[in-house]
XYZ file of C-alpha atoms in Angstrom:
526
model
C 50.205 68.870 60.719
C 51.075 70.546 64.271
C 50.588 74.354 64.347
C 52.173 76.205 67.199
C 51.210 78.932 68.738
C 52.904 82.413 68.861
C 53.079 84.093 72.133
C 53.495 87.472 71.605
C 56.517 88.977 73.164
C 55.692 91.701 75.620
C 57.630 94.743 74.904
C 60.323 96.073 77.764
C 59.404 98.856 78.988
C 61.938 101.813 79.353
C 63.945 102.301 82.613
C 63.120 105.821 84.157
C 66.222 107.671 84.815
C 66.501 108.367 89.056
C 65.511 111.603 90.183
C 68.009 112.470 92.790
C 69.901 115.895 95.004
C 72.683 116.527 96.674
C 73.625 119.673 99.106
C 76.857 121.559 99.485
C 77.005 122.989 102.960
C 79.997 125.659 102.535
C 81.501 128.361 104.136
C 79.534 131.079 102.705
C 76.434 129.123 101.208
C 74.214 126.314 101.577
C 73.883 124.934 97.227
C 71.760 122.366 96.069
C 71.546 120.761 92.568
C 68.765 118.383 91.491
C 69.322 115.904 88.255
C 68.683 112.429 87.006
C 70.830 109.563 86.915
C 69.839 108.028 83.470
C 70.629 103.831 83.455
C 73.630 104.209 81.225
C 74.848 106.997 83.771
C 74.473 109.545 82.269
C 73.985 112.516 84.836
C 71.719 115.427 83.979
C 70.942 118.372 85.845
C 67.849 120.129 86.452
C 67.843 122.671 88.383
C 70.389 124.104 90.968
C 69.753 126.713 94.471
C 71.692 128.921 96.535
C 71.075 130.218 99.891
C 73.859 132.597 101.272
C 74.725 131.288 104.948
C 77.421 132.813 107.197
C 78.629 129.602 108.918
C 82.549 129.986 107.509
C 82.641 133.475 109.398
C 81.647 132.103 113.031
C 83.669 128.958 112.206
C 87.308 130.564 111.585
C 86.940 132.869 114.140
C 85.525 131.481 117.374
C 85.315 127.766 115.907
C 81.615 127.535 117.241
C 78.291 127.665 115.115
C 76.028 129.974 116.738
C 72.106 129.022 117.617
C 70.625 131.842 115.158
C 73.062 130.304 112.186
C 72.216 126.653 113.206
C 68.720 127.722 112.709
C 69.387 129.310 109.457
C 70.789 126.141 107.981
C 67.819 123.934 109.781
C 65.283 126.544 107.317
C 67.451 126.285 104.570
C 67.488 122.342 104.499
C 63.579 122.670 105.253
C 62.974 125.003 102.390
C 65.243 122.538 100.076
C 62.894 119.747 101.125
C 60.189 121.077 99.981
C 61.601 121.566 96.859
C 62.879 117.898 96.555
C 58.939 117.268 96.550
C 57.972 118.834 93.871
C 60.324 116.921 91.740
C 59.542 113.704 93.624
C 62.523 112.884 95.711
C 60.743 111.639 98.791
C 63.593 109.490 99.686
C 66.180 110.220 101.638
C 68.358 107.628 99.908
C 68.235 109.600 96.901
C 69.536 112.936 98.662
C 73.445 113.190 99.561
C 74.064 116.095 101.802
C 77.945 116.620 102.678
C 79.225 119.488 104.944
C 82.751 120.951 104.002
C 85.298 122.918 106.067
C 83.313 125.233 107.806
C 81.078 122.733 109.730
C 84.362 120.230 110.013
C 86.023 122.986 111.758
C 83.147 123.941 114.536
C 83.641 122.744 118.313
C 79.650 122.070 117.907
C 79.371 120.352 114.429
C 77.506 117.312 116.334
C 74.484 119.737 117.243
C 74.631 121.642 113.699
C 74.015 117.769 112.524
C 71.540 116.575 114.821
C 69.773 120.006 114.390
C 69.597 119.630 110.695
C 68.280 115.914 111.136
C 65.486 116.887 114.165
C 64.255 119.176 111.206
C 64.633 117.321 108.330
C 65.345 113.920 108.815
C 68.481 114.534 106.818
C 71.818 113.653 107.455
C 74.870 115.700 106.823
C 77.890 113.861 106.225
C 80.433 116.063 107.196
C 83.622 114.915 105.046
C 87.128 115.825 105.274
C 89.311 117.450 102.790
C 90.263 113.497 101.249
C 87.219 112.999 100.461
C 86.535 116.232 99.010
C 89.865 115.821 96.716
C 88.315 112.343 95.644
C 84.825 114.129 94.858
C 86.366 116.476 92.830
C 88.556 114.127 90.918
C 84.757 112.706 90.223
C 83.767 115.637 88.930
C 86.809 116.996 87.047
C 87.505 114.264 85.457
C 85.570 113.690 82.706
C 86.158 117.248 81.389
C 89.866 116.846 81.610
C 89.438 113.820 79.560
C 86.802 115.674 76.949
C 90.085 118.345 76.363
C 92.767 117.412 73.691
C 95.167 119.746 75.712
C 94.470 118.399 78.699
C 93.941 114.889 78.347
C 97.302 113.617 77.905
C 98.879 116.625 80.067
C 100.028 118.093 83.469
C 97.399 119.696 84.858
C 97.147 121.484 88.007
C 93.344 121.450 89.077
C 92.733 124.621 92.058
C 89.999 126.037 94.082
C 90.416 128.826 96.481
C 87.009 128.607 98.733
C 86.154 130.010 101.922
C 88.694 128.080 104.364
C 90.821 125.985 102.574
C 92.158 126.380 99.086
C 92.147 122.269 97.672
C 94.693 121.378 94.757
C 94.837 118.524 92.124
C 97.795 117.374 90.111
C 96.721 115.085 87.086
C 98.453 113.801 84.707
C 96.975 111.552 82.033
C 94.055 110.947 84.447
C 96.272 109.789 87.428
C 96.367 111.615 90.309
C 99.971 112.839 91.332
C 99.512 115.104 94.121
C 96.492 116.174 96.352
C 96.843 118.372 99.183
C 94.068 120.896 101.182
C 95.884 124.220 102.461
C 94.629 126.755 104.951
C 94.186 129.565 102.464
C 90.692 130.610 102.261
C 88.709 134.045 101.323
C 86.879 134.275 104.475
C 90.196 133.405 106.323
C 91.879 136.273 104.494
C 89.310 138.506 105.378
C 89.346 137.344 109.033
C 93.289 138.280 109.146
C 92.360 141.572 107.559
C 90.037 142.248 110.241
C 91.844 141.478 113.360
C 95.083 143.307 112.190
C 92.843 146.519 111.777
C 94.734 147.250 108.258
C 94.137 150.483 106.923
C 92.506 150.074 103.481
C 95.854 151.421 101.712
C 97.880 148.412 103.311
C 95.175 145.568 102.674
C 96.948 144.484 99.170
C 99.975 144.037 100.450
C 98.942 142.351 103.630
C 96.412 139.908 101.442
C 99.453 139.144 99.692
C 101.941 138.645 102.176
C 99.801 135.961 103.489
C 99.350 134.410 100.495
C 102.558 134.235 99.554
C 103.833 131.953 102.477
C 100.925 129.534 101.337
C 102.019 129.616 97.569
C 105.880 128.409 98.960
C 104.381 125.363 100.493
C 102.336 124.224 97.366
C 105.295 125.623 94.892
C 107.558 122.898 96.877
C 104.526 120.304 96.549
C 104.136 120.826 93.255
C 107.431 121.254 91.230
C 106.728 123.888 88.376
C 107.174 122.638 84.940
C 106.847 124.685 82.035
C 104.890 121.357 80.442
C 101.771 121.696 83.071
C 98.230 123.644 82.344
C 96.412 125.374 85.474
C 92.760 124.737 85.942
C 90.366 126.894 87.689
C 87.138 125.962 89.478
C 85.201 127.530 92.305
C 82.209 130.418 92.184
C 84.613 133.788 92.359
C 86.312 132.351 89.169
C 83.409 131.610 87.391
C 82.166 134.941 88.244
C 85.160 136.724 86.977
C 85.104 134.254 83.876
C 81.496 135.411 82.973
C 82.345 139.198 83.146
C 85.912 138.834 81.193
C 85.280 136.217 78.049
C 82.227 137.529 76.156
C 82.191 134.158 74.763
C 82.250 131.447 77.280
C 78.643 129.169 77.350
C 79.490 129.024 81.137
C 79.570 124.805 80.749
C 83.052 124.128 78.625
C 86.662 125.003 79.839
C 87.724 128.354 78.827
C 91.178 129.849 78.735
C 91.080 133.146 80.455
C 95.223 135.106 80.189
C 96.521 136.256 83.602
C 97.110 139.317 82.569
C 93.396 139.777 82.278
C 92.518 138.398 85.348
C 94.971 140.129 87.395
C 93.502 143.743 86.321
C 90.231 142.628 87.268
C 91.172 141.540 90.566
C 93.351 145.145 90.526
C 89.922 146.544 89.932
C 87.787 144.537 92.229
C 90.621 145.192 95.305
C 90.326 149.095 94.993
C 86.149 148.977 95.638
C 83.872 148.092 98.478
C 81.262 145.893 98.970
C 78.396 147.857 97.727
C 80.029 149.286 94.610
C 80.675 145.758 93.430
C 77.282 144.583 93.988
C 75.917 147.399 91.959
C 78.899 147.609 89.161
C 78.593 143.401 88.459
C 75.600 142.675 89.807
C 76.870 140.695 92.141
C 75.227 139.010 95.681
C 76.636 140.691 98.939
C 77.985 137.182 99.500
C 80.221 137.108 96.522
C 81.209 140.651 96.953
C 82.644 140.197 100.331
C 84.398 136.841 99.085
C 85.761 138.145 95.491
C 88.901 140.401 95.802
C 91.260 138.052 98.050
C 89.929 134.881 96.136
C 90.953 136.284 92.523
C 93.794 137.759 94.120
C 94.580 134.226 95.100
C 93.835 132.455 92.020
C 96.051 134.896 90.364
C 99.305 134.735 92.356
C 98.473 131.247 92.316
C 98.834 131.411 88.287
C 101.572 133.693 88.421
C 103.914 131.218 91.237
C 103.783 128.312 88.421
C 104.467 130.632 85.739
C 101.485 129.719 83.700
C 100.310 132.850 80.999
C 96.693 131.639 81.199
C 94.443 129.536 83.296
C 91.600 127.105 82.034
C 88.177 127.922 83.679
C 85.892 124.976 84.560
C 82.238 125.102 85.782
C 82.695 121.820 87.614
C 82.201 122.041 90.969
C 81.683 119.748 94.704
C 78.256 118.650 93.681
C 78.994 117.524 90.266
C 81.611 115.297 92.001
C 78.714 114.060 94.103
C 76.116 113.160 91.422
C 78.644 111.602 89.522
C 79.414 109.864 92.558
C 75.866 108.822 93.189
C 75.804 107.753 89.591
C 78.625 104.933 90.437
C 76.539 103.992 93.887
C 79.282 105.338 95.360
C 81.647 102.417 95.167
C 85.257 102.925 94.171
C 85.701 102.412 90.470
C 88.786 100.525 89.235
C 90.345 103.909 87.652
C 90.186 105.146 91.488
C 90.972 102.169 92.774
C 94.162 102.456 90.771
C 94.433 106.352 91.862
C 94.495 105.131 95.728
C 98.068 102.488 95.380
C 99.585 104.983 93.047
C 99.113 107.176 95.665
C 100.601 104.485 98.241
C 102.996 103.436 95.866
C 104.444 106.909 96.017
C 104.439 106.905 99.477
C 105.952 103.721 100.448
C 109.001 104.934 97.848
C 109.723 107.784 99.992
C 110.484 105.813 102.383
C 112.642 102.826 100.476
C 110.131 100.707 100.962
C 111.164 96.823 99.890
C 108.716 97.193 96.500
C 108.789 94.189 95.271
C 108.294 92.253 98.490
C 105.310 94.500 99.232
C 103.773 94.208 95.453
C 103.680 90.536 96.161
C 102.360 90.224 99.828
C 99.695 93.169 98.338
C 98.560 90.428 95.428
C 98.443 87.850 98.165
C 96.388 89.530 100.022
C 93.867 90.349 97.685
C 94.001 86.387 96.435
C 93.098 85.775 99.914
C 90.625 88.041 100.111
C 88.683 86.806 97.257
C 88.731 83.405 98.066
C 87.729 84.120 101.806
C 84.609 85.895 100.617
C 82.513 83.563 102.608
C 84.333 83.843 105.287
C 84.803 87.622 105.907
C 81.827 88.612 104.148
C 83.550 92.616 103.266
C 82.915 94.618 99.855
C 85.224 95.949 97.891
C 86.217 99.370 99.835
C 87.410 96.812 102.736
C 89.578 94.984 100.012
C 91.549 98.235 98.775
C 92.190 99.303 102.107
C 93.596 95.976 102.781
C 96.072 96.020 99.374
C 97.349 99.311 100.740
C 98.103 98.298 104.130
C 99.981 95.485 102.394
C 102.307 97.897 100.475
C 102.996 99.626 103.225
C 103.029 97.605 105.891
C 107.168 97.627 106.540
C 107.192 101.555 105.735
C 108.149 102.242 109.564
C 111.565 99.833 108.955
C 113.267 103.049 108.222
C 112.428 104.830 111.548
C 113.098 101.920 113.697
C 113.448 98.068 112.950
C 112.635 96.694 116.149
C 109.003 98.694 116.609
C 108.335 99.164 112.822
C 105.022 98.270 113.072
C 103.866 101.032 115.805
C 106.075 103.174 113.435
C 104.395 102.208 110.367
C 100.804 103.188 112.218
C 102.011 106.981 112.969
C 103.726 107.363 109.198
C 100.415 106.253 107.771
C 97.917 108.216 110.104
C 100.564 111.648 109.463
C 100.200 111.059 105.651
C 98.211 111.711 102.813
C 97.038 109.031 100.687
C 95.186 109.788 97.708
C 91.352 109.131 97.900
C 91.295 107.785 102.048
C 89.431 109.881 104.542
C 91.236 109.950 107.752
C 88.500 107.281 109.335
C 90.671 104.660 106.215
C 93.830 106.050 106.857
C 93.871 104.800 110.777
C 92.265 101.417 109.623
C 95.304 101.069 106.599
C 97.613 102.520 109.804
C 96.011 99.503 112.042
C 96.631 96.695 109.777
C 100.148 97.714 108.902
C 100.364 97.851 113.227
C 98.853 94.427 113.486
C 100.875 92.629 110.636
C 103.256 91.240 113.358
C 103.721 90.614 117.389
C 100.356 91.469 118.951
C 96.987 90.855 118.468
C 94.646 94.218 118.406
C 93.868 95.425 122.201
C 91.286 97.892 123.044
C 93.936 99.551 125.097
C 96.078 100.426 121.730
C 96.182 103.573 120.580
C 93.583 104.188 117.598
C 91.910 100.810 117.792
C 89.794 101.460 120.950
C 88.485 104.644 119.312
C 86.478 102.298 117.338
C 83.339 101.218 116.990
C 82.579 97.369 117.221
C 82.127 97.134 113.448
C 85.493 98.583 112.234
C 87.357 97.201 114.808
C 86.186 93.703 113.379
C 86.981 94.854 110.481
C 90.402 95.469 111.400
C 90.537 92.195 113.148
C 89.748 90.414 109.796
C 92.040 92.519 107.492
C 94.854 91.982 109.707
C 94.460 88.201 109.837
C 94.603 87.939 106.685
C 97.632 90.155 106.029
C 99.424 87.636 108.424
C 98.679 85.104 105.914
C 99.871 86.968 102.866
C 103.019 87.942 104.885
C 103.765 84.138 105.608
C 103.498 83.185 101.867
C 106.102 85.535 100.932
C 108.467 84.817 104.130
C 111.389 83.766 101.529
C 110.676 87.316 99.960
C 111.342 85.534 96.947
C 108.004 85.591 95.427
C 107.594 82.148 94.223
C 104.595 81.863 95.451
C 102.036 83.634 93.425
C 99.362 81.629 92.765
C 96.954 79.721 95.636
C 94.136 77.929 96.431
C 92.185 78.442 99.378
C 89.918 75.378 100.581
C 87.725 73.969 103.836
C 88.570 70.538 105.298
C 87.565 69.101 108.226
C 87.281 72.926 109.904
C 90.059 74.220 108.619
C 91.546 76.547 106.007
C 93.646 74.455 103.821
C 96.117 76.990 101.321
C 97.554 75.368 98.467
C 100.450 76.290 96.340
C 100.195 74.842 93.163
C 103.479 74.409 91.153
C 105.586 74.934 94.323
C 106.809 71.455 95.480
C 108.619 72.507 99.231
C 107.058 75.045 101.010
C 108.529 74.194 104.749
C 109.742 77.744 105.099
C 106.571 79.421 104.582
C 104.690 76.607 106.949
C 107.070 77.791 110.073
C 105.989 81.440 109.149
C 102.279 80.485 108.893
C 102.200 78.521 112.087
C 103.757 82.031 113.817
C 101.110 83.898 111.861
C 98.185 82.040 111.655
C 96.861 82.723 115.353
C 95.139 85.941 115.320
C 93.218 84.543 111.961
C 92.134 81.142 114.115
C 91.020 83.117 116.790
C 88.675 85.572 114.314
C 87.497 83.171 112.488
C 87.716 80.146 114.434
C 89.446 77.955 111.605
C 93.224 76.943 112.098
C 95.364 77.095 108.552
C 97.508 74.373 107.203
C 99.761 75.617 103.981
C 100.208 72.421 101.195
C 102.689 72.471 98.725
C 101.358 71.824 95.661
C 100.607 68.335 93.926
């Protein structure tokens, strides 16, 4: 009789969850969080910093960064790193650091950046207000979805910061509107300044000026007596902690209007120094708090909403959860981004169906062309919007749509695209017909080499998808993309004449011969 031996079976061992940081360089402050990114992705925070900075003041005014503040933000970002240390983050790939309006807005951004870096050996990603609207969709998110109110409602998600007040419109976790408006506390207190208003005018000039803003967004953003107003941002929270006895400071809390509009009565008539000492407050948020509540609550009070919801989410929770994801673009946001395309391209008529199908094509394409291309998954979105709206200029002008299609696209906003996407969606929909990409075109010599191959590939392979659909019929839907003899061979399978579309691909094949060097024959399926 054979006896075999048991190997014992070595136990796994449990996955330590990622220590990682990210830094908010604002207006008024420099805010770090630190946490760890669990493997199921689960984000927990440990510990959070604040360092008052007065970059937002220099910025709005003059729109330079002065030496002394530079250096400020250089110690700042030195002290941090220390920190970082102590918990063991000695990797830079495990620190995010993202620089909002302020910075943006500074003449001399590029030395603030290569400051910080000579110091640190950080660097600061300065982002524009699309990306901060999809960072803060990351973060908001998940406690829209944790609320039975909100969940399944219209919500409007603001934030009145330093320089730019950013607003949300969700609805049943899609994104309906985004927009970033010049309405800022520091910019309010700027105006105040240089119009020398004597202290018994200031409320009514605060509100004057944010009144014109409130018309723009009330236009944006249709009132509706179904939608639900939440509130995010440090002056909000601090008014939250000092009106609802109650809150844990972590859940959303409804806080009435009424309420919050006497506080902000009360916090309008004192100065800096009487707030500090009355609610404890930093001098930072003293100078900030009046015309921000005052703008959160005329904000409240333009969409006719009795209460507000008040959320402790804020631009770093957006970035750890985006950290969490590796920063690729989930399929919920993916989703987010065409809606948001979608909803373009229907403002201007846009042929839907015809685009839907060339879109679908295109991504076909791209998947079987992996090889080929060799471009992740950001490069494929950007391509499926450029296919929806690659005929949006037809309504300007027929006979130059495309170079109309590029300036509709690079004036717009589309949900979840930093300006940097938007030209590259704008280039493709330029480059779906007559000629090939030149470096003396407008926005495509601005690149660099790598995004203008980029382009290059994306827009070859738009010509393709265009081609298939030539009839505009869609009946063809379905392909199959192989290599013979050094060529791209496209087959339609269940489509037995397909002579139209192989005039159209012959016209349209060129630019993807010359980037990748194969010639394309379309076959009608067997």
């Amino acid at each position: 009789m054979t006896s075999t031996a048991q190997i014992p079976s070595t136990p796994l061992l449990p996955i330590s969850p990622r220590p990682v940081a990210v830094i908010d360089i604002g207006a008024t402050s420099i805010r770090m969080a630190i946490a760890e990114i669990h493997p199921d992705g689960e984000v927990r925070t440990l510990d959070t910093l604040v360092q008052p900075v007065d970059l937002g003041r220099e910025a709005f005014a003059i729109r330079r960064l002065s030496r002394k503040s530079i250096e400020r933000a250089a110690a700042i970002l030195k002290q941090y790193q220390r920190v970082l240390r102590e918990y063991g983050i000695t990797s830079n790939e495990n620190v995010r650091v993202v620089a909002t309006t302020a910075v943006r807005e500074a003449l001399n951004r590029l030395a603030f950046t290569d400051r910080a870096y000579i110091v640190t050996g950080l660097t600061v990603e300065t982002i524009d207000e699309a990306e901060v609207s999809r960072i803060t969709y990351m973060g908001i998110a998940p406690q829209l979805r944790s609320d039975p109110e909100l969940a399944d409602g219209r919500s409007i998600v603001a934030e009145v910061g330093g320089g730019n007040t950013e607003v949300l419109v969700i609805r049943s976790g899609n994104v309906l509107h985004s927009q970033s408006y010049r309405l800022g506390s520091l910019r309010l207190l700027q105006l105040l300044d240089q119009a020398r208003v004597l202290p018994s005018r200031r409320r009514g000039f605060l509100e004057s000026h944010i009144r014109r803003t409130l018309d723009n967004m009330v236009d944006d953003v249709q009132p509706d007596p179904t939608n639900r107003m939440v509130a995010f941002g440090g002056d909000i929270r601090f008014a939250a902690h000092r009106l609802l006895d109650d809150w844990d400071g972590v859940s959303l809390a409804p806080l009435a209007t009424d309420r919050l509009a006497e506080f902000t009565d009360e916090v309008l008539k004192l100065d800096e120094d009487t707030i500090v000492r009355r609610y404890g407050a930093s001098f930072i948020e003293a100078e900030t708090l009046g015309p921000a509540l005052l703008g959160y609550t005329m904000l409240a009070q333009a969409f006719q909403q009795p209460s507000l919801f008040v959320c402790d989410t804020n631009l770093r929770d957006g970035l750890l959860h985006d950290m969490a994801v590796g920063g690729s673009w989930t399929a919920e946001f993916r989703n987010q981004i065409v809606r948001s395309a979608l909803g373009l391209g229907r403002r201007f008529d846009f042929d839907e169906a015809h685009a839907r199908n060339v879109a679908e094509l295109s991504r076909k394409l791209f998947d079987q062309l992996k090889p080929e291309h060799k471009l992740d998954y950001r490069h494929e979105v950007i391509l499926h919007v450029a296919a929806l709206l690659h005929e949006i200029g037809l309504m300007i002008n027929v006979r130059s749509n495309h170079k109309h299609a590029l300036y509709v696209i690079r004036n717009s906003e589309i949900f979840g695209l930093s300006k940097s996407e938007l030209l590259q969606v704008g280039l493709l929909a330029r480059y779906h017909r007559r000629a090939y990409p030149q470096p003396s075109h407008e926005g495509y010599g601005a690149l660099g080499r790598e995004e203008r191959v980029v382009v290059a590939k994306l827009a070859s392979i738009l010509r393709l998808a265009i081609a298939l659909d030539d009839t505009r019929s869609g009946r063809i839907r379905e392909i199959e993309c192989t290599r013979e003899s050094r060529q791209l061979v496209i087959n339609v399978p269940g489509v037995d004449d397909v002579s139209l579309e192989q005039v159209a691909m012959r016209q349209n094949a060129g630019l993807f011969r010359d980037v990748f060097g194969m010639p394309v024959l379309l076959r009608a399926g067997r």
